[in-house]
């Protein structure tokens, strides 16, 4: 898996935020569709999506999985 759809990305972020609320910490990894994404990778993904949104005024259609 090289990228996530916007829907998959949002699901991943929702799961990360739920874990953060429950434990008070960001999870060490995120799982989406039997694929594991490290904390470093998902942090970079969130950063890039936020930057894209600020620059373009919209969300991207897909999000590349950072490695």
JSON list of N, CA and C in Angstrom, two decimals:
[
{"chain": "A", "resi": 1, "resn": "UNK", "atom": "N", "xyz": [0.85, -1.17, 0.00]},
{"chain": "A", "resi": 1, "resn": "UNK", "atom": "CA", "xyz": [0.00, 0.00, 0.00]},
{"chain": "A", "resi": 1, "resn": "UNK", "atom": "C", "xyz": [0.90, 1.23, 0.00]},
{"chain": "A", "resi": 2, "resn": "UNK", "atom": "N", "xyz": [0.76, 2.07, -1.00]},
{"chain": "A", "resi": 2, "resn": "UNK", "atom": "CA", "xyz": [1.58, 3.28, -1.13]},
{"chain": "A", "resi": 2, "resn": "UNK", "atom": "C", "xyz": [0.88, 4.54, -0.66]},
{"chain": "A", "resi": 3, "resn": "UNK", "atom": "N", "xyz": [-0.46, 4.51, -0.65]},
{"chain": "A", "resi": 3, "resn": "UNK", "atom": "CA", "xyz": [-1.20, 5.70, -0.26]},
{"chain": "A", "resi": 3, "resn": "UNK", "atom": "C", "xyz": [-2.54, 5.32, 0.34]},
{"chain": "A", "resi": 4, "resn": "UNK", "atom": "N", "xyz": [-3.16, 6.29, 0.98]},
{"chain": "A", "resi": 4, "resn": "UNK", "atom": "CA", "xyz": [-4.48, 6.12, 1.56]},
{"chain": "A", "resi": 4, "resn": "UNK", "atom": "C", "xyz": [-5.44, 7.06, 0.86]},
{"chain": "A", "resi": 5, "resn": "UNK", "atom": "N", "xyz": [-6.68, 6.64, 0.71]},
{"chain": "A", "resi": 5, "resn": "UNK", "atom": "CA", "xyz": [-7.70, 7.56, 0.24]},
{"chain": "A", "resi": 5, "resn": "UNK", "atom": "C", "xyz": [-7.96, 8.55, 1.37]},
{"chain": "A", "resi": 6, "resn": "UNK", "atom": "N", "xyz": [-8.64, 9.64, 1.05]},
{"chain": "A", "resi": 6, "resn": "UNK", "atom": "CA", "xyz": [-8.96, 10.62, 2.07]},
{"chain": "A", "resi": 6, "resn": "UNK", "atom": "C", "xyz": [-9.80, 9.98, 3.17]},
{"chain": "A", "resi": 7, "resn": "UNK", "atom": "N", "xyz": [-10.72, 9.11, 2.81]},
{"chain": "A", "resi": 7, "resn": "UNK", "atom": "CA", "xyz": [-11.56, 8.43, 3.80]},
{"chain": "A", "resi": 7, "resn": "UNK", "atom": "C", "xyz": [-10.72, 7.54, 4.71]},
{"chain": "A", "resi": 8, "resn": "UNK", "atom": "N", "xyz": [-9.78, 6.77, 4.14]},
{"chain": "A", "resi": 8, "resn": "UNK", "atom": "CA", "xyz": [-8.90, 5.92, 4.94]},
{"chain": "A", "resi": 8, "resn": "UNK", "atom": "C", "xyz": [-8.02, 6.77, 5.87]},
{"chain": "A", "resi": 9, "resn": "UNK", "atom": "N", "xyz": [-7.52, 7.87, 5.34]},
{"chain": "A", "resi": 9, "resn": "UNK", "atom": "CA", "xyz": [-6.69, 8.78, 6.13]},
{"chain": "A", "resi": 9, "resn": "UNK", "atom": "C", "xyz": [-7.48, 9.32, 7.32]},
{"chain": "A", "resi": 10, "resn": "UNK", "atom": "N", "xyz": [-8.69, 9.77, 7.07]},
{"chain": "A", "resi": 10, "resn": "UNK", "atom": "CA", "xyz": [-9.53, 10.30, 8.15]},
{"chain": "A", "resi": 10, "resn": "UNK", "atom": "C", "xyz": [-9.82, 9.24, 9.20]},
{"chain": "A", "resi": 11, "resn": "UNK", "atom": "N", "xyz": [-10.07, 8.02, 8.76]},
{"chain": "A", "resi": 11, "resn": "UNK", "atom": "CA", "xyz": [-10.30, 6.91, 9.70]},
{"chain": "A", "resi": 11, "resn": "UNK", "atom": "C", "xyz": [-9.06, 6.68, 10.56]},
{"chain": "A", "resi": 12, "resn": "UNK", "atom": "N", "xyz": [-7.88, 6.71, 9.94]},
{"chain": "A", "resi": 12, "resn": "UNK", "atom": "CA", "xyz": [-6.64, 6.53, 10.68]},
{"chain": "A", "resi": 12, "resn": "UNK", "atom": "C", "xyz": [-6.47, 7.62, 11.73]},
{"chain": "A", "resi": 13, "resn": "UNK", "atom": "N", "xyz": [-6.69, 8.88, 11.33]},
{"chain": "A", "resi": 13, "resn": "UNK", "atom": "CA", "xyz": [-6.54, 10.00, 12.26]},
{"chain": "A", "resi": 13, "resn": "UNK", "atom": "C", "xyz": [-7.57, 9.90, 13.39]},
{"chain": "A", "resi": 14, "resn": "UNK", "atom": "N", "xyz": [-8.80, 9.52, 13.08]},
{"chain": "A", "resi": 14, "resn": "UNK", "atom": "CA", "xyz": [-9.82, 9.34, 14.12]},
{"chain": "A", "resi": 14, "resn": "UNK", "atom": "C", "xyz": [-9.37, 8.30, 15.14]},
{"chain": "A", "resi": 15, "resn": "UNK", "atom": "N", "xyz": [-8.83, 7.19, 14.67]},
{"chain": "A", "resi": 15, "resn": "UNK", "atom": "CA", "xyz": [-8.35, 6.13, 15.57]},
{"chain": "A", "resi": 15, "resn": "UNK", "atom": "C", "xyz": [-7.19, 6.62, 16.43]},
{"chain": "A", "resi": 16, "resn": "UNK", "atom": "N", "xyz": [-6.29, 7.38, 15.83]},
{"chain": "A", "resi": 16, "resn": "UNK", "atom": "CA", "xyz": [-5.15, 7.94, 16.58]},
{"chain": "A", "resi": 16, "resn": "UNK", "atom": "C", "xyz": [-5.67, 8.87, 17.67]},
{"chain": "A", "resi": 17, "resn": "UNK", "atom": "N", "xyz": [-6.63, 9.74, 17.34]},
{"chain": "A", "resi": 17, "resn": "UNK", "atom": "CA", "xyz": [-7.15, 10.69, 18.31]},
{"chain": "A", "resi": 17, "resn": "UNK", "atom": "C", "xyz": [-7.92, 10.00, 19.43]},
{"chain": "A", "resi": 18, "resn": "UNK", "atom": "N", "xyz": [-8.66, 8.94, 19.10]},
{"chain": "A", "resi": 18, "resn": "UNK", "atom": "CA", "xyz": [-9.36, 8.17, 20.13]},
{"chain": "A", "resi": 18, "resn": "UNK", "atom": "C", "xyz": [-8.37, 7.55, 21.11]},
{"chain": "A", "resi": 19, "resn": "UNK", "atom": "N", "xyz": [-7.28, 7.00, 20.60]},
{"chain": "A", "resi": 19, "resn": "UNK", "atom": "CA", "xyz": [-6.26, 6.41, 21.46]},
{"chain": "A", "resi": 19, "resn": "UNK", "atom": "C", "xyz": [-5.63, 7.48, 22.33]},
{"chain": "A", "resi": 20, "resn": "UNK", "atom": "N", "xyz": [-5.37, 8.64, 21.74]},
{"chain": "A", "resi": 20, "resn": "UNK", "atom": "CA", "xyz": [-4.78, 9.75, 22.49]},
{"chain": "A", "resi": 20, "resn": "UNK", "atom": "C", "xyz": [-5.71, 10.19, 23.63]},
{"chain": "A", "resi": 21, "resn": "UNK", "atom": "N", "xyz": [-7.00, 10.29, 23.37]},
{"chain": "A", "resi": 21, "resn": "UNK", "atom": "CA", "xyz": [-7.95, 10.67, 24.41]},
{"chain": "A", "resi": 21, "resn": "UNK", "atom": "C", "xyz": [-7.99, 9.63, 25.53]},
{"chain": "A", "resi": 22, "resn": "UNK", "atom": "N", "xyz": [-7.95, 8.36, 25.14]},
{"chain": "A", "resi": 22, "resn": "UNK", "atom": "CA", "xyz": [-8.07, 7.26, 26.10]},
{"chain": "A", "resi": 22, "resn": "UNK", "atom": "C", "xyz": [-6.81, 7.10, 26.95]},
{"chain": "A", "resi": 23, "resn": "UNK", "atom": "N", "xyz": [-5.63, 7.23, 26.35]},
{"chain": "A", "resi": 23, "resn": "UNK", "atom": "CA", "xyz": [-4.38, 6.93, 27.06]},
{"chain": "A", "resi": 23, "resn": "UNK", "atom": "C", "xyz": [-3.57, 8.18, 27.42]},
{"chain": "A", "resi": 24, "resn": "UNK", "atom": "N", "xyz": [-3.88, 9.30, 26.75]},
{"chain": "A", "resi": 24, "resn": "UNK", "atom": "CA", "xyz": [-3.11, 10.51, 26.98]},
{"chain": "A", "resi": 24, "resn": "UNK", "atom": "C", "xyz": [-1.81, 10.55, 26.19]},
{"chain": "A", "resi": 25, "resn": "UNK", "atom": "N", "xyz": [-1.61, 9.58, 25.31]},
{"chain": "A", "resi": 25, "resn": "UNK", "atom": "CA", "xyz": [-0.41, 9.51, 24.47]},
{"chain": "A", "resi": 25, "resn": "UNK", "atom": "C", "xyz": [-0.77, 9.13, 23.04]},
{"chain": "A", "resi": 26, "resn": "UNK", "atom": "N", "xyz": [0.06, 9.57, 22.13]},
{"chain": "A", "resi": 26, "resn": "UNK", "atom": "CA", "xyz": [-0.11, 9.15, 20.73]},
{"chain": "A", "resi": 26, "resn": "UNK", "atom": "C", "xyz": [0.36, 7.70, 20.62]},
{"chain": "A", "resi": 27, "resn": "UNK", "atom": "N", "xyz": [-0.35, 6.89, 19.84]},
{"chain": "A", "resi": 27, "resn": "UNK", "atom": "CA", "xyz": [0.06, 5.48, 19.71]},
{"chain": "A", "resi": 27, "resn": "UNK", "atom": "C", "xyz": [1.38, 5.34, 18.96]},
{"chain": "A", "resi": 28, "resn": "UNK", "atom": "N", "xyz": [2.09, 4.26, 19.22]},
{"chain": "A", "resi": 28, "resn": "UNK", "atom": "CA", "xyz": [3.37, 3.98, 18.57]},
{"chain": "A", "resi": 28, "resn": "UNK", "atom": "C", "xyz": [3.19, 3.68, 17.09]},
{"chain": "A", "resi": 29, "resn": "UNK", "atom": "N", "xyz": [1.99, 3.26, 16.71]},
{"chain": "A", "resi": 29, "resn": "UNK", "atom": "CA", "xyz": [1.70, 2.96, 15.32]},
{"chain": "A", "resi": 29, "resn": "UNK", "atom": "C", "xyz": [0.20, 3.07, 15.08]},
{"chain": "A", "resi": 30, "resn": "UNK", "atom": "N", "xyz": [-0.17, 3.14, 13.81]},
{"chain": "A", "resi": 30, "resn": "UNK", "atom": "CA", "xyz": [-1.58, 3.15, 13.41]},
{"chain": "A", "resi": 30, "resn": "UNK", "atom": "C", "xyz": [-1.81, 2.00, 12.45]},
{"chain": "A", "resi": 31, "resn": "UNK", "atom": "N", "xyz": [-2.95, 1.37, 12.56]},
{"chain": "A", "resi": 31, "resn": "UNK", "atom": "CA", "xyz": [-3.32, 0.29, 11.65]},
{"chain": "A", "resi": 31, "resn": "UNK", "atom": "C", "xyz": [-4.48, 0.74, 10.77]},
{"chain": "A", "resi": 32, "resn": "UNK", "atom": "N", "xyz": [-4.35, 0.46, 9.49]},
{"chain": "A", "resi": 32, "resn": "UNK", "atom": "CA", "xyz": [-5.43, 0.75, 8.56]},
{"chain": "A", "resi": 32, "resn": "UNK", "atom": "C", "xyz": [-5.41, -0.34, 7.48]},
{"chain": "A", "resi": 33, "resn": "UNK", "atom": "N", "xyz": [-6.51, -1.04, 7.36]},
{"chain": "A", "resi": 33, "resn": "UNK", "atom": "CA", "xyz": [-6.64, -2.11, 6.35]},
{"chain": "A", "resi": 33, "resn": "UNK", "atom": "C", "xyz": [-5.46, -3.09, 6.41]},
{"chain": "A", "resi": 34, "resn": "UNK", "atom": "N", "xyz": [-5.19, -3.63, 7.57]},
{"chain": "A", "resi": 34, "resn": "UNK", "atom": "CA", "xyz": [-4.11, -4.61, 7.78]},
{"chain": "A", "resi": 34, "resn": "UNK", "atom": "C", "xyz": [-2.73, -4.08, 7.44]},
{"chain": "A", "resi": 35, "resn": "UNK", "atom": "N", "xyz": [-2.56, -2.77, 7.46]},
{"chain": "A", "resi": 35, "resn": "UNK", "atom": "CA", "xyz": [-1.28, -2.14, 7.19]},
{"chain": "A", "resi": 35, "resn": "UNK", "atom": "C", "xyz": [-0.89, -1.33, 8.42]},
{"chain": "A", "resi": 36, "resn": "UNK", "atom": "N", "xyz": [0.35, -1.48, 8.86]},
{"chain": "A", "resi": 36, "resn": "UNK", "atom": "CA", "xyz": [0.83, -0.77, 10.04]},
{"chain": "A", "resi": 36, "resn": "UNK", "atom": "C", "xyz": [1.69, 0.41, 9.63]},
{"chain": "A", "resi": 37, "resn": "UNK", "atom": "N", "xyz": [1.40, 1.57, 10.23]},
{"chain": "A", "resi": 37, "resn": "UNK", "atom": "CA", "xyz": [2.13, 2.80, 9.93]},
{"chain": "A", "resi": 37, "resn": "UNK", "atom": "C", "xyz": [2.75, 3.31, 11.23]},
{"chain": "A", "resi": 38, "resn": "UNK", "atom": "N", "xyz": [4.05, 3.53, 11.21]},
{"chain": "A", "resi": 38, "resn": "UNK", "atom": "CA", "xyz": [4.75, 3.97, 12.42]},
{"chain": "A", "resi": 38, "resn": "UNK", "atom": "C", "xyz": [4.33, 5.38, 12.83]},
{"chain": "A", "resi": 39, "resn": "UNK", "atom": "N", "xyz": [4.60, 5.72, 14.09]},
{"chain": "A", "resi": 39, "resn": "UNK", "atom": "CA", "xyz": [4.28, 7.05, 14.60]},
{"chain": "A", "resi": 39, "resn": "UNK", "atom": "C", "xyz": [4.99, 8.13, 13.80]},
{"chain": "A", "resi": 40, "resn": "UNK", "atom": "N", "xyz": [6.25, 7.89, 13.47]},
{"chain": "A", "resi": 40, "resn": "UNK", "atom": "CA", "xyz": [7.02, 8.86, 12.68]},
{"chain": "A", "resi": 40, "resn": "UNK", "atom": "C", "xyz": [6.36, 9.08, 11.32]},
{"chain": "A", "resi": 41, "resn": "UNK", "atom": "N", "xyz": [5.94, 7.99, 10.68]},
{"chain": "A", "resi": 41, "resn": "UNK", "atom": "CA", "xyz": [5.32, 8.09, 9.35]},
{"chain": "A", "resi": 41, "resn": "UNK", "atom": "C", "xyz": [3.98, 8.79, 9.41]},
{"chain": "A", "resi": 42, "resn": "UNK", "atom": "N", "xyz": [3.13, 8.39, 10.37]},
{"chain": "A", "resi": 42, "resn": "UNK", "atom": "CA", "xyz": [1.81, 9.03, 10.39]},
{"chain": "A", "resi": 42, "resn": "UNK", "atom": "C", "xyz": [1.91, 10.49, 10.82]},
{"chain": "A", "resi": 43, "resn": "UNK", "atom": "N", "xyz": [2.91, 10.82, 11.62]},
{"chain": "A", "resi": 43, "resn": "UNK", "atom": "CA", "xyz": [3.11, 12.23, 12.00]},
{"chain": "A", "resi": 43, "resn": "UNK", "atom": "C", "xyz": [3.48, 13.06, 10.77]},
{"chain": "A", "resi": 44, "resn": "UNK", "atom": "N", "xyz": [4.35, 12.53, 9.93]},
{"chain": "A", "resi": 44, "resn": "UNK", "atom": "CA", "xyz": [4.72, 13.23, 8.69]},
{"chain": "A", "resi": 44, "resn": "UNK", "atom": "C", "xyz": [3.52, 13.37, 7.75]},
{"chain": "A", "resi": 45, "resn": "UNK", "atom": "N", "xyz": [2.70, 12.32, 7.69]},
{"chain": "A", "resi": 45, "resn": "UNK", "atom": "CA", "xyz": [1.51, 12.37, 6.84]},
{"chain": "A", "resi": 45, "resn": "UNK", "atom": "C", "xyz": [0.56, 13.48, 7.31]},
{"chain": "A", "resi": 46, "resn": "UNK", "atom": "N", "xyz": [0.32, 13.55, 8.61]},
{"chain": "A", "resi": 46, "resn": "UNK", "atom": "CA", "xyz": [-0.57, 14.57, 9.16]},
{"chain": "A", "resi": 46, "resn": "UNK", "atom": "C", "xyz": [-0.02, 15.96, 8.88]},
{"chain": "A", "resi": 47, "resn": "UNK", "atom": "N", "xyz": [1.28, 16.12, 9.07]},
{"chain": "A", "resi": 47, "resn": "UNK", "atom": "CA", "xyz": [1.93, 17.40, 8.81]},
{"chain": "A", "resi": 47, "resn": "UNK", "atom": "C", "xyz": [1.75, 17.82, 7.34]},
{"chain": "A", "resi": 48, "resn": "UNK", "atom": "N", "xyz": [1.97, 16.89, 6.42]},
{"chain": "A", "resi": 48, "resn": "UNK", "atom": "CA", "xyz": [1.85, 17.21, 4.99]},
{"chain": "A", "resi": 48, "resn": "UNK", "atom": "C", "xyz": [0.41, 17.53, 4.59]},
{"chain": "A", "resi": 49, "resn": "UNK", "atom": "N", "xyz": [-0.55, 16.80, 5.16]},
{"chain": "A", "resi": 49, "resn": "UNK", "atom": "CA", "xyz": [-1.95, 17.07, 4.84]},
{"chain": "A", "resi": 49, "resn": "UNK", "atom": "C", "xyz": [-2.35, 18.45, 5.36]},
{"chain": "A", "resi": 50, "resn": "UNK", "atom": "N", "xyz": [-1.92, 18.77, 6.58]},
{"chain": "A", "resi": 50, "resn": "UNK", "atom": "CA", "xyz": [-2.23, 20.09, 7.13]},
{"chain": "A", "resi": 50, "resn": "UNK", "atom": "C", "xyz": [-1.63, 21.20, 6.27]},
{"chain": "A", "resi": 51, "resn": "UNK", "atom": "N", "xyz": [-0.38, 21.03, 5.83]},
{"chain": "A", "resi": 51, "resn": "UNK", "atom": "CA", "xyz": [0.27, 22.02, 4.98]},
{"chain": "A", "resi": 51, "resn": "UNK", "atom": "C", "xyz": [-0.47, 22.15, 3.64]},
{"chain": "A", "resi": 52, "resn": "UNK", "atom": "N", "xyz": [-0.85, 21.02, 3.06]},
{"chain": "A", "resi": 52, "resn": "UNK", "atom": "CA", "xyz": [-1.59, 21.03, 1.80]},
{"chain": "A", "resi": 52, "resn": "UNK", "atom": "C", "xyz": [-2.89, 21.81, 1.97]},
{"chain": "A", "resi": 53, "resn": "UNK", "atom": "N", "xyz": [-3.61, 21.53, 3.06]},
{"chain": "A", "resi": 53, "resn": "UNK", "atom": "CA", "xyz": [-4.88, 22.20, 3.30]},
{"chain": "A", "resi": 53, "resn": "UNK", "atom": "C", "xyz": [-4.69, 23.71, 3.44]},
{"chain": "A", "resi": 54, "resn": "UNK", "atom": "N", "xyz": [-3.66, 24.12, 4.17]},
{"chain": "A", "resi": 54, "resn": "UNK", "atom": "CA", "xyz": [-3.41, 25.55, 4.36]},
{"chain": "A", "resi": 54, "resn": "UNK", "atom": "C", "xyz": [-3.04, 26.24, 3.05]},
{"chain": "A", "resi": 55, "resn": "UNK", "atom": "N", "xyz": [-2.28, 25.56, 2.19]},
{"chain": "A", "resi": 55, "resn": "UNK", "atom": "CA", "xyz": [-1.83, 26.15, 0.94]},
{"chain": "A", "resi": 55, "resn": "UNK", "atom": "C", "xyz": [-2.90, 26.10, -0.16]},
{"chain": "A", "resi": 56, "resn": "UNK", "atom": "N", "xyz": [-3.65, 25.00, -0.21]},
{"chain": "A", "resi": 56, "resn": "UNK", "atom": "CA", "xyz": [-4.59, 24.79, -1.32]},
{"chain": "A", "resi": 56, "resn": "UNK", "atom": "C", "xyz": [-6.04, 25.09, -0.95]},
{"chain": "A", "resi": 57, "resn": "UNK", "atom": "N", "xyz": [-6.33, 25.14, 0.35]},
{"chain": "A", "resi": 57, "resn": "UNK", "atom": "CA", "xyz": [-7.69, 25.41, 0.78]},
{"chain": "A", "resi": 57, "resn": "UNK", "atom": "C", "xyz": [-8.63, 24.23, 0.67]},
{"chain": "A", "resi": 58, "resn": "UNK", "atom": "N", "xyz": [-8.09, 23.05, 0.50]},
{"chain": "A", "resi": 58, "resn": "UNK", "atom": "CA", "xyz": [-8.89, 21.83, 0.42]},
{"chain": "A", "resi": 58, "resn": "UNK", "atom": "C", "xyz": [-8.05, 20.64, 0.85]},
{"chain": "A", "resi": 59, "resn": "UNK", "atom": "N", "xyz": [-8.70, 19.52, 1.10]},
{"chain": "A", "resi": 59, "resn": "UNK", "atom": "CA", "xyz": [-7.97, 18.30, 1.44]},
{"chain": "A", "resi": 59, "resn": "UNK", "atom": "C", "xyz": [-7.51, 17.60, 0.16]},
{"chain": "A", "resi": 60, "resn": "UNK", "atom": "N", "xyz": [-6.42, 16.85, 0.24]},
{"chain": "A", "resi": 60, "resn": "UNK", "atom": "CA", "xyz": [-5.99, 16.08, -0.91]},
{"chain": "A", "resi": 60, "resn": "UNK", "atom": "C", "xyz": [-6.94, 14.89, -1.14]},
{"chain": "A", "resi": 61, "resn": "UNK", "atom": "N", "xyz": [-6.92, 14.36, -2.35]},
{"chain": "A", "resi": 61, "resn": "UNK", "atom": "CA", "xyz": [-7.76, 13.19, -2.65]},
{"chain": "A", "resi": 61, "resn": "UNK", "atom": "C", "xyz": [-7.18, 11.92, -2.08]},
{"chain": "A", "resi": 62, "resn": "UNK", "atom": "N", "xyz": [-5.85, 11.87, -1.99]},
{"chain": "A", "resi": 62, "resn": "UNK", "atom": "CA", "xyz": [-5.17, 10.72, -1.41]},
{"chain": "A", "resi": 62, "resn": "UNK", "atom": "C", "xyz": [-3.94, 11.23, -0.65]},
{"chain": "A", "resi": 63, "resn": "UNK", "atom": "N", "xyz": [-3.42, 10.37, 0.22]},
{"chain": "A", "resi": 63, "resn": "UNK", "atom": "CA", "xyz": [-2.29, 10.74, 1.06]},
{"chain": "A", "resi": 63, "resn": "UNK", "atom": "C", "xyz": [-1.23, 9.65, 0.94]},
{"chain": "A", "resi": 64, "resn": "UNK", "atom": "N", "xyz": [-0.04, 10.05, 0.51]},
{"chain": "A", "resi": 64, "resn": "UNK", "atom": "CA", "xyz": [1.07, 9.12, 0.36]},
{"chain": "A", "resi": 64, "resn": "UNK", "atom": "C", "xyz": [1.53, 8.67, 1.74]},
{"chain": "A", "resi": 65, "resn": "UNK", "atom": "N", "xyz": [1.77, 7.38, 1.89]},
{"chain": "A", "resi": 65, "resn": "UNK", "atom": "CA", "xyz": [2.28, 6.84, 3.14]},
{"chain": "A", "resi": 65, "resn": "UNK", "atom": "C", "xyz": [3.77, 7.11, 3.20]},
{"chain": "A", "resi": 66, "resn": "UNK", "atom": "N", "xyz": [4.18, 7.88, 4.20]},
{"chain": "A", "resi": 66, "resn": "UNK", "atom": "CA", "xyz": [5.59, 8.21, 4.36]},
{"chain": "A", "resi": 66, "resn": "UNK", "atom": "C", "xyz": [6.33, 7.03, 4.94]},
{"chain": "A", "resi": 67, "resn": "UNK", "atom": "N", "xyz": [7.57, 6.86, 4.51]},
{"chain": "A", "resi": 67, "resn": "UNK", "atom": "CA", "xyz": [8.38, 5.74, 5.01]},
{"chain": "A", "resi": 67, "resn": "UNK", "atom": "C", "xyz": [9.64, 6.23, 5.67]}
]
